[in-house]
Coordinates of C-alpha atoms in Angstrom, one line a residue:
Chain A
M190 CA 21.6 21.1 -20.5
K191 CA 20.2 19.3 -18.0
K192 CA 21.8 19.7 -14.3
S193 CA 23.2 16.8 -12.3
V194 CA 20.6 15.9 -9.4
Y195 CA 23.0 15.6 -5.8
I196 CA 21.5 14.4 -3.0
N197 CA 24.1 16.2 -0.4
S198 CA 22.8 15.0 3.1
V199 CA 20.2 12.3 4.8
G200 CA 17.8 12.8 7.9
S201 CA 15.7 10.4 9.3
V202 CA 13.5 9.0 12.1
S203 CA 12.5 5.8 12.2
A204 CA 11.4 2.3 13.6
Q205 CA 16.1 2.4 14.0
K206 CA 17.7 4.9 15.7
T207 CA 18.5 6.8 12.5
F208 CA 18.0 10.2 14.1
D209 CA 21.7 10.2 14.9
D210 CA 25.7 9.5 12.3
G211 CA 25.4 6.5 13.4
F212 CA 24.5 3.3 10.4
L213 CA 22.5 0.4 11.9
E214 CA 25.7 -0.4 14.5
N215 CA 22.7 -1.3 17.0
I216 CA 19.4 -2.9 15.6
E217 CA 15.9 -2.3 17.2
Q218 CA 15.1 -6.1 17.3
R219 CA 11.8 -6.7 18.7
S220 CA 8.8 -9.1 17.3
D221 CA 5.8 -7.3 17.1
T222 CA 3.3 -6.7 14.6
V223 CA 3.0 -3.6 14.7
L224 CA 6.6 -0.8 15.2
A225 CA 6.8 2.8 16.1
V226 CA 9.9 4.9 15.5
V227 CA 12.8 4.9 17.5
A228 CA 11.8 9.0 18.5
P229 CA 14.4 11.5 19.1
N230 CA 14.2 13.5 22.9
Y231 CA 11.9 16.2 20.7
K232 CA 12.8 19.0 23.3
D233 CA 16.3 19.5 21.9
Y234 CA 15.1 20.5 18.7
I235 CA 11.5 22.0 19.1
P236 CA 10.7 24.3 21.2
P237 CA 8.4 22.8 23.8
A238 CA 5.6 26.4 23.1
A239 CA 5.8 24.9 18.7
A240 CA 6.1 21.4 19.6
R241 CA 2.4 21.2 21.4
R242 CA 0.3 22.0 18.6
M243 CA 2.8 19.5 16.2
A244 CA 1.0 16.0 15.2
K245 CA 3.5 12.9 15.4
G246 CA 4.3 13.3 12.1
I247 CA 5.4 17.1 12.0
K248 CA 7.7 16.2 14.7
M249 CA 9.3 13.4 13.0
S250 CA 9.5 15.4 10.2
T251 CA 11.1 17.9 12.1
V252 CA 14.0 16.2 13.1
S253 CA 14.5 14.7 10.1
A254 CA 14.6 17.8 8.3
K255 CA 16.6 20.1 10.7
N256 CA 19.6 16.5 11.0
A257 CA 19.3 16.6 6.9
M258 CA 20.0 20.7 6.5
Q259 CA 22.8 20.1 9.0
G260 CA 24.3 17.5 7.1
A261 CA 24.6 19.4 4.2
G262 CA 25.6 22.5 6.2
V263 CA 22.8 24.8 4.3
D264 CA 21.7 27.7 6.0
E265 CA 17.9 27.9 6.0
N266 CA 17.5 30.9 3.7
E267 CA 19.4 28.8 0.9
I268 CA 16.6 25.8 0.8
D269 CA 14.4 27.0 -2.7
A270 CA 12.1 24.8 -2.5
I271 CA 10.0 22.4 0.5
I272 CA 8.5 19.2 -1.4
V273 CA 7.5 16.4 0.1
G274 CA 5.5 13.0 -0.2
T275 CA 3.5 11.2 2.4
G276 CA 0.9 8.4 2.2
L277 CA -1.8 9.3 4.3
G278 CA -0.8 13.2 5.9
C279 CA -1.3 13.3 9.8
I280 CA -4.0 11.2 9.8
G281 CA -3.3 11.1 14.0
D282 CA -5.7 14.4 14.1
S283 CA -7.2 13.7 10.8
E284 CA -8.5 9.9 12.6
K285 CA -9.7 13.0 15.7
F286 CA -10.9 15.7 13.8
V287 CA -14.1 13.1 12.0
S288 CA -14.3 11.8 15.2
D289 CA -14.6 14.7 16.2
I290 CA -17.5 15.7 14.2
I291 CA -19.8 12.6 14.6
D292 CA -19.5 12.6 18.6
N293 CA -20.5 16.4 19.0
N294 CA -23.1 16.4 16.5
E295 CA -21.1 18.1 14.1
Q296 CA -20.4 20.8 16.4
F297 CA -17.8 22.2 19.2
L298 CA -14.9 21.5 16.3
T299 CA -11.5 23.0 17.5
P300 CA -8.8 25.0 15.2
T301 CA -5.8 23.1 16.1
R302 CA -6.8 19.7 14.9
F303 CA -8.2 21.0 11.1
I304 CA -5.3 23.4 10.5
Q305 CA -3.1 19.4 11.2
S306 CA -5.7 17.4 9.7
S307 CA -4.0 18.3 5.6
H308 CA -2.3 16.7 4.1
N309 CA -0.1 18.8 3.1
T310 CA 0.8 19.6 6.9
V311 CA 4.1 18.7 7.7
A312 CA 5.3 20.6 4.8
G313 CA 3.4 23.9 5.0
Q314 CA 5.1 23.6 9.1
I315 CA 8.4 23.1 7.8
A316 CA 8.3 26.2 5.8
L317 CA 6.8 28.2 8.2
G318 CA 9.7 27.0 11.3
I319 CA 12.9 27.6 8.6
G320 CA 10.6 31.0 7.3
C321 CA 10.9 29.2 3.5
K322 CA 8.7 31.1 1.2
G323 CA 9.1 29.6 -1.5
Y324 CA 7.4 26.5 -3.9
N325 CA 6.2 24.1 -1.6
F326 CA 4.2 20.9 -2.5
T327 CA 3.2 17.8 -1.4
Y328 CA 2.8 14.4 -3.0
V329 CA 0.3 12.2 -2.4
H330 CA 0.3 8.5 -3.9
S331 CA 0.2 5.8 -2.0
A332 CA 3.9 4.2 -1.9
V333 CA 5.0 6.2 -4.7
S334 CA 4.2 9.4 -2.7
F335 CA 8.0 9.5 -1.4
E336 CA 9.4 9.0 -5.2
S337 CA 7.2 11.6 -6.7
A338 CA 8.5 14.1 -4.4
V339 CA 11.6 13.6 -5.2
L340 CA 11.3 13.0 -9.3
D341 CA 9.2 17.3 -8.5
A342 CA 13.1 18.0 -7.2
K343 CA 15.0 16.2 -9.6
M344 CA 13.4 17.7 -13.1
Q345 CA 13.1 20.9 -10.9
L346 CA 16.7 21.1 -10.0
E347 CA 17.9 19.4 -13.7
Q348 CA 15.9 22.3 -15.7
N349 CA 18.2 24.9 -12.6
E350 CA 14.5 26.1 -11.1
A351 CA 15.6 26.1 -8.1
R352 CA 19.1 25.0 -6.5
T353 CA 18.7 23.4 -3.3
I354 CA 15.7 21.7 -2.0
L355 CA 14.5 19.5 0.6
V356 CA 12.3 16.9 0.1
G357 CA 10.8 14.3 2.2
G358 CA 9.0 11.5 3.1
V359 CA 6.4 11.0 6.3
D360 CA 3.5 8.8 7.7
E361 CA 2.7 8.2 11.3
L362 CA 0.9 5.5 12.5
V363 CA -2.2 5.8 14.7
D364 CA -5.3 3.3 16.2
H365 CA -7.9 3.5 14.0
H366 CA -5.3 3.2 10.5
V367 CA -3.9 0.3 11.6
S368 CA -6.9 -1.5 13.8
T369 CA -9.0 -0.5 9.6
H370 CA -5.5 -2.7 7.7
R371 CA -5.5 -5.7 10.8
L372 CA -9.0 -6.2 9.8
I373 CA -8.4 -6.1 5.8
G374 CA -5.4 -8.2 6.6
H375 CA -2.8 -6.3 5.7
I376 CA -1.4 -6.4 9.1
K377 CA 0.3 -9.5 9.6
E378 CA -2.0 -11.8 12.6
E379 CA 1.3 -12.6 14.4
P380 CA 4.6 -10.7 15.4
V381 CA 7.7 -11.6 13.5
D382 CA 11.3 -11.3 14.5
T383 CA 12.5 -8.5 13.4
M384 CA 15.6 -10.4 11.3
S385 CA 13.3 -13.2 10.9
V386 CA 10.0 -11.4 7.9
L387 CA 11.3 -12.7 5.6
K388 CA 11.1 -16.7 6.8
S389 CA 7.2 -15.5 8.1
G390 CA 5.5 -17.1 5.3
T391 CA 2.3 -15.1 5.6
S392 CA 0.4 -12.9 3.8
G393 CA 0.6 -9.6 5.3
A394 CA 3.4 -6.5 6.7
V395 CA 4.7 -5.7 9.7
F396 CA 3.3 -1.7 9.8
S397 CA 5.2 1.0 10.5
E398 CA 5.8 4.7 10.6
G399 CA 9.0 7.2 9.4
A400 CA 10.1 10.1 8.0
H401 CA 13.2 11.2 5.6
F402 CA 14.0 14.3 4.6
F403 CA 17.0 15.2 1.7
V404 CA 18.3 17.7 0.8
L405 CA 19.5 17.7 -3.0
S406 CA 20.7 19.9 -4.9
N407 CA 22.5 21.1 -8.2
Q408 CA 25.3 21.5 -6.4
K409 CA 27.7 19.4 -5.2
R410 CA 28.2 19.8 -1.3
T411 CA 31.6 18.0 0.3
S412 CA 28.6 16.2 2.5
C413 CA 27.2 15.2 -0.8
Y414 CA 26.0 11.3 -0.4
A415 CA 24.8 10.0 -3.4
E416 CA 24.3 11.3 -6.9
L417 CA 20.3 11.0 -8.2
M418 CA 20.7 9.0 -12.1
A419 CA 16.8 8.6 -12.2
L420 CA 14.3 7.0 -11.4
K421 CA 10.8 6.1 -12.6
T422 CA 7.4 4.7 -11.0
F423 CA 4.9 2.8 -11.9
N424 CA 1.5 2.1 -11.4
T425 CA 0.7 -1.0 -12.3
L426 CA 3.0 -3.3 -13.0
S427 CA 2.2 -7.3 -14.1
P428 CA 5.5 -10.0 -13.0
G429 CA 5.9 -10.3 -16.5
Q430 CA 6.5 -7.4 -17.0
L431 CA 8.9 -6.2 -14.3
G432 CA 12.1 -7.6 -15.5
D433 CA 12.6 -5.3 -19.1
N434 CA 10.9 -2.6 -17.2
V435 CA 13.8 -2.8 -14.9
G436 CA 16.0 -3.3 -17.8
N437 CA 14.6 -0.8 -19.7
F438 CA 15.0 1.8 -17.3
L439 CA 18.8 0.5 -16.9
K440 CA 19.5 0.8 -20.5
E441 CA 18.2 4.8 -20.7
Q442 CA 21.0 5.3 -18.8
G443 CA 23.4 3.6 -20.9
L444 CA 23.9 0.4 -18.3
T445 CA 22.9 -3.3 -18.1
E446 CA 22.3 -5.3 -15.0
K447 CA 25.7 -6.5 -14.3
A448 CA 26.2 -3.0 -14.0
I449 CA 24.8 -2.5 -10.6
D450 CA 26.8 -3.0 -7.6
L451 CA 23.5 -3.0 -5.0
I452 CA 20.1 -3.5 -5.1
V453 CA 17.6 -2.8 -2.8
L454 CA 15.0 -4.5 -2.5
G455 CA 11.7 -3.6 -1.0
Y456 CA 10.5 -6.7 0.9
N457 CA 8.3 -6.7 3.6
G458 CA 7.8 -10.5 3.9
D459 CA 4.4 -11.2 1.8
V460 CA 4.4 -14.1 0.7
E461 CA 1.9 -13.0 -1.3
F462 CA 3.2 -10.1 -2.9
D463 CA 7.4 -10.3 -2.5
G464 CA 7.8 -12.7 -5.5
Y465 CA 7.9 -9.3 -7.2
Y466 CA 11.9 -9.0 -5.2
D467 CA 12.3 -13.0 -6.3
I468 CA 11.6 -12.2 -10.3
L469 CA 14.5 -10.2 -9.7
A470 CA 16.7 -11.3 -6.2
K471 CA 16.8 -14.7 -8.4
G472 CA 16.4 -13.3 -12.1
P473 CA 19.0 -10.5 -13.3
F474 CA 20.6 -9.6 -10.4
S475 CA 21.3 -13.1 -8.5
E476 CA 25.1 -12.7 -9.0
T477 CA 24.6 -8.9 -7.7
P478 CA 24.9 -7.8 -4.3
Q479 CA 21.5 -7.3 -2.7
A480 CA 20.2 -5.8 0.5
Y481 CA 16.3 -5.4 2.3
F482 CA 15.0 -2.8 4.3
K483 CA 11.5 -3.2 5.7
H484 CA 11.8 -6.1 7.3
L485 CA 14.1 -2.4 10.0
S486 CA 11.9 -0.1 8.7
G487 CA 8.4 -1.9 8.8
E488 CA 6.1 -0.9 5.9
F489 CA 4.2 2.2 5.5
D490 CA 3.3 4.7 2.4
T491 CA 6.8 6.3 2.6
A492 CA 8.9 2.6 3.7
S493 CA 11.0 3.1 0.5
G494 CA 12.8 6.4 1.6
F495 CA 13.9 4.2 4.2
G496 CA 15.8 2.4 1.5
F497 CA 16.9 5.8 0.0
W498 CA 18.4 6.5 3.3
V499 CA 20.2 2.9 3.0
A500 CA 21.1 3.4 -0.5
N501 CA 22.7 6.7 0.6
K502 CA 24.4 5.3 3.5
I503 CA 26.1 2.6 2.2
L504 CA 27.3 4.4 -1.5
K505 CA 28.9 6.9 1.0
H506 CA 30.4 4.6 4.2
Q507 CA 30.7 1.6 1.5
R508 CA 30.3 -1.2 3.5
I509 CA 27.0 -2.8 3.5
P510 CA 25.6 -3.6 7.5
D511 CA 24.7 -7.3 7.7
P512 CA 21.1 -6.6 9.3
V513 CA 20.7 -5.4 5.7
K514 CA 22.8 -7.7 3.9
L515 CA 20.1 -10.1 1.2
N516 CA 23.2 -12.5 0.3
D517 CA 26.7 -13.0 0.7
L518 CA 28.1 -11.1 -2.3
H519 CA 30.5 -8.6 -2.4
R520 CA 32.3 -5.9 -4.6
V521 CA 35.5 -3.8 -4.5
T522 CA 33.5 -0.5 -4.4
F523 CA 30.6 0.5 -5.0
E524 CA 29.2 2.8 -8.0
T525 CA 26.0 2.0 -9.0
V526 CA 22.8 1.3 -6.6
L527 CA 19.3 1.0 -7.4
I528 CA 16.7 0.9 -5.2
Y529 CA 13.6 -1.3 -6.3
N530 CA 9.8 -0.9 -3.8
Q531 CA 6.4 -1.4 -4.2
Y532 CA 3.8 -2.4 -1.8
R533 CA 0.9 -4.9 -2.4
G534 CA 2.0 -5.7 -6.2
E535 CA 1.0 -2.0 -7.2
N536 CA 2.8 1.1 -7.6
H537 CA 6.7 0.2 -8.1
S538 CA 9.6 2.0 -8.1
L539 CA 13.0 2.8 -9.3
M540 CA 16.1 4.9 -7.9
L541 CA 19.5 4.8 -9.9
L542 CA 21.9 6.3 -7.6
K543 CA 25.4 7.0 -8.1
K544 CA 28.7 7.3 -5.8
C545 CA 29.7 10.9 -5.8
Chain B
M97 CA -15.8 28.2 43.1
S98 CA -12.0 26.5 43.5
E99 CA -13.2 23.0 42.5
L100 CA -14.4 24.8 39.4
K101 CA -10.3 26.4 38.6
Q102 CA -8.9 23.6 39.1
E103 CA -11.1 21.9 36.7
L104 CA -10.3 24.9 34.6
K105 CA -6.6 24.1 35.5
E106 CA -6.4 20.4 34.0
K107 CA -8.8 20.9 31.2
I108 CA -6.6 24.1 29.6
I109 CA -3.0 22.3 30.2
E110 CA -5.2 18.7 28.1
Q111 CA -6.2 20.0 25.1
L112 CA -4.1 22.6 24.2
N113 CA -1.2 20.4 24.9
L114 CA 0.5 22.3 27.9
E115 CA 2.8 19.0 28.7
D116 CA 5.1 20.5 30.7
V117 CA 2.9 22.8 32.6
A118 CA 1.1 21.3 36.2
V119 CA -1.8 22.0 37.9
D120 CA -0.1 23.6 40.4
E121 CA 2.2 26.4 38.8
I122 CA -1.0 27.7 36.9
Q123 CA -1.7 30.6 40.2
D124 CA -5.3 31.9 40.1
N125 CA -4.6 34.9 38.2
D126 CA -1.7 34.7 36.1
P127 CA -2.7 36.2 32.4
L128 CA -3.2 33.7 30.7
F129 CA -1.8 35.3 27.3
G130 CA 1.2 37.3 27.0
E131 CA 3.5 36.9 29.5
G132 CA 1.6 34.1 31.8
L133 CA 1.1 30.7 29.9
G134 CA 2.0 32.2 26.5
L135 CA -1.2 31.6 25.4
D136 CA -1.6 32.7 21.6
S137 CA -4.9 33.1 19.3
I138 CA -5.5 30.1 17.9
D139 CA -5.5 28.9 22.2
A140 CA -8.3 31.4 22.3
L141 CA -10.5 29.8 19.7
E142 CA -9.8 26.8 21.3
L143 CA -11.1 28.3 25.0
I144 CA -14.3 29.6 23.5
V145 CA -15.0 26.0 21.9
M146 CA -14.9 24.7 25.2
L147 CA -16.5 27.3 27.0
D148 CA -19.8 26.5 24.5
K149 CA -18.9 22.7 24.4
D150 CA -18.6 22.1 28.1
Y151 CA -20.6 24.9 30.5
G152 CA -23.7 25.8 27.5
I153 CA -22.2 29.3 26.7
K154 CA -21.7 30.7 23.8
L155 CA -19.7 34.1 23.3
A156 CA -21.6 36.1 20.9
D157 CA -19.1 39.1 20.7
P158 CA -15.2 37.2 21.0
K159 CA -14.0 40.7 22.0
E160 CA -15.6 39.7 25.4
G161 CA -12.6 36.7 24.7
R162 CA -10.2 40.0 26.3
K163 CA -11.5 39.5 29.6
I164 CA -12.9 36.8 30.3
F165 CA -9.9 35.0 29.2
E166 CA -7.2 37.2 31.4
S167 CA -7.4 34.3 34.1
V168 CA -8.2 31.1 35.6
Q169 CA -10.2 33.4 38.3
T170 CA -11.6 35.7 35.7
M171 CA -12.8 32.5 33.6
A172 CA -14.1 30.9 36.5
A173 CA -16.5 33.6 37.6
Y174 CA -17.9 33.8 33.9
I175 CA -19.1 30.8 33.8
E176 CA -20.3 30.6 37.5
E177 CA -22.9 33.1 36.2
N178 CA -23.4 32.4 32.8
R179 CA -23.7 28.1 33.0
S180 CA -26.1 26.3 31.4
R181 CA -25.0 22.7 32.0

């Protein structure tokens, strides 16, 4: 028999001040096309000797992972596995390493950037930091990288192959990556105010970065935020197929659209692709409380980790912060939350959470 | 020689990301490894590459590094004697 999977704690470093216990009480309102994270004081979390070789993504992840572990009250030796999703890994050091190869005519390559230039550096560094010799895996799959990591954890916990897993998603912003995406029009040309992203009426998104980690377990702790009911990803999905696929996803869980107390949507203000979200928001979920999050987190391959963080927080605190409300509908209690995300019409994901 | 020592201190801080260390905190004879700056084996590799790239010195025998990288003083003396650029 499958075991239930609980999200026992959350950790986040994002473009909002999310590294503490708060829940979007004070929003960082900016007008930009690229948003860097609101960084914690890394020295509070990482010894300077260790931090000096850490790329930004590793630092963000270390803080996020430590907060998640602390939140769940789990010791380092209780973590059976570490699973991370990332679109680009430590792209900053990858860029520097490749630049060094070109600039120095394939000579004088230094080890530090090489060590950090792989996608699985974050999972590896966290494992080294906590002495975890268990399963260590990194999923790299564009906008469903985080979901792929969560799905792996979910299956292992259901089968009791592991009891407690640290799962996360991370991506960092770096100059070359940003300039490339500006060139191809994936980043908005004009700055947009945080709370006006959906009204921008332009194509492209506001890019950002972040690290979101969660302690998943098949044993519910007092710190529990939610139960992970189901998760499904789709590499391709046409607008016409979306509604039916969402309906089927819920049906497999014995639910209908009406049973959903809140839908969290990954709107990023890109007029070319936000139509996918409209299909659900103005269709089967038009009478459902709705929330959105990418105006606060910005867009990046693992931005759905922020959406997952928001959904978990809502279920735990039983309130929707005003800045993420998409409509004024309300429920007395929030029992079931559906998260839907996609990026540029590809790599769609559905995650279903239940109050625990 | 004093200019070279100053240059080395700046390079060590920059290339090894010693964010919390200032140039004037590194004394010429402070040990770089162990109790001094606390550098490790990866740093040693970074320093070997730096010698090659910036001063044209290739260390044929990595064991030589133990003496050369003892301190900024020993590094500067070795570079003065062996540099090709």
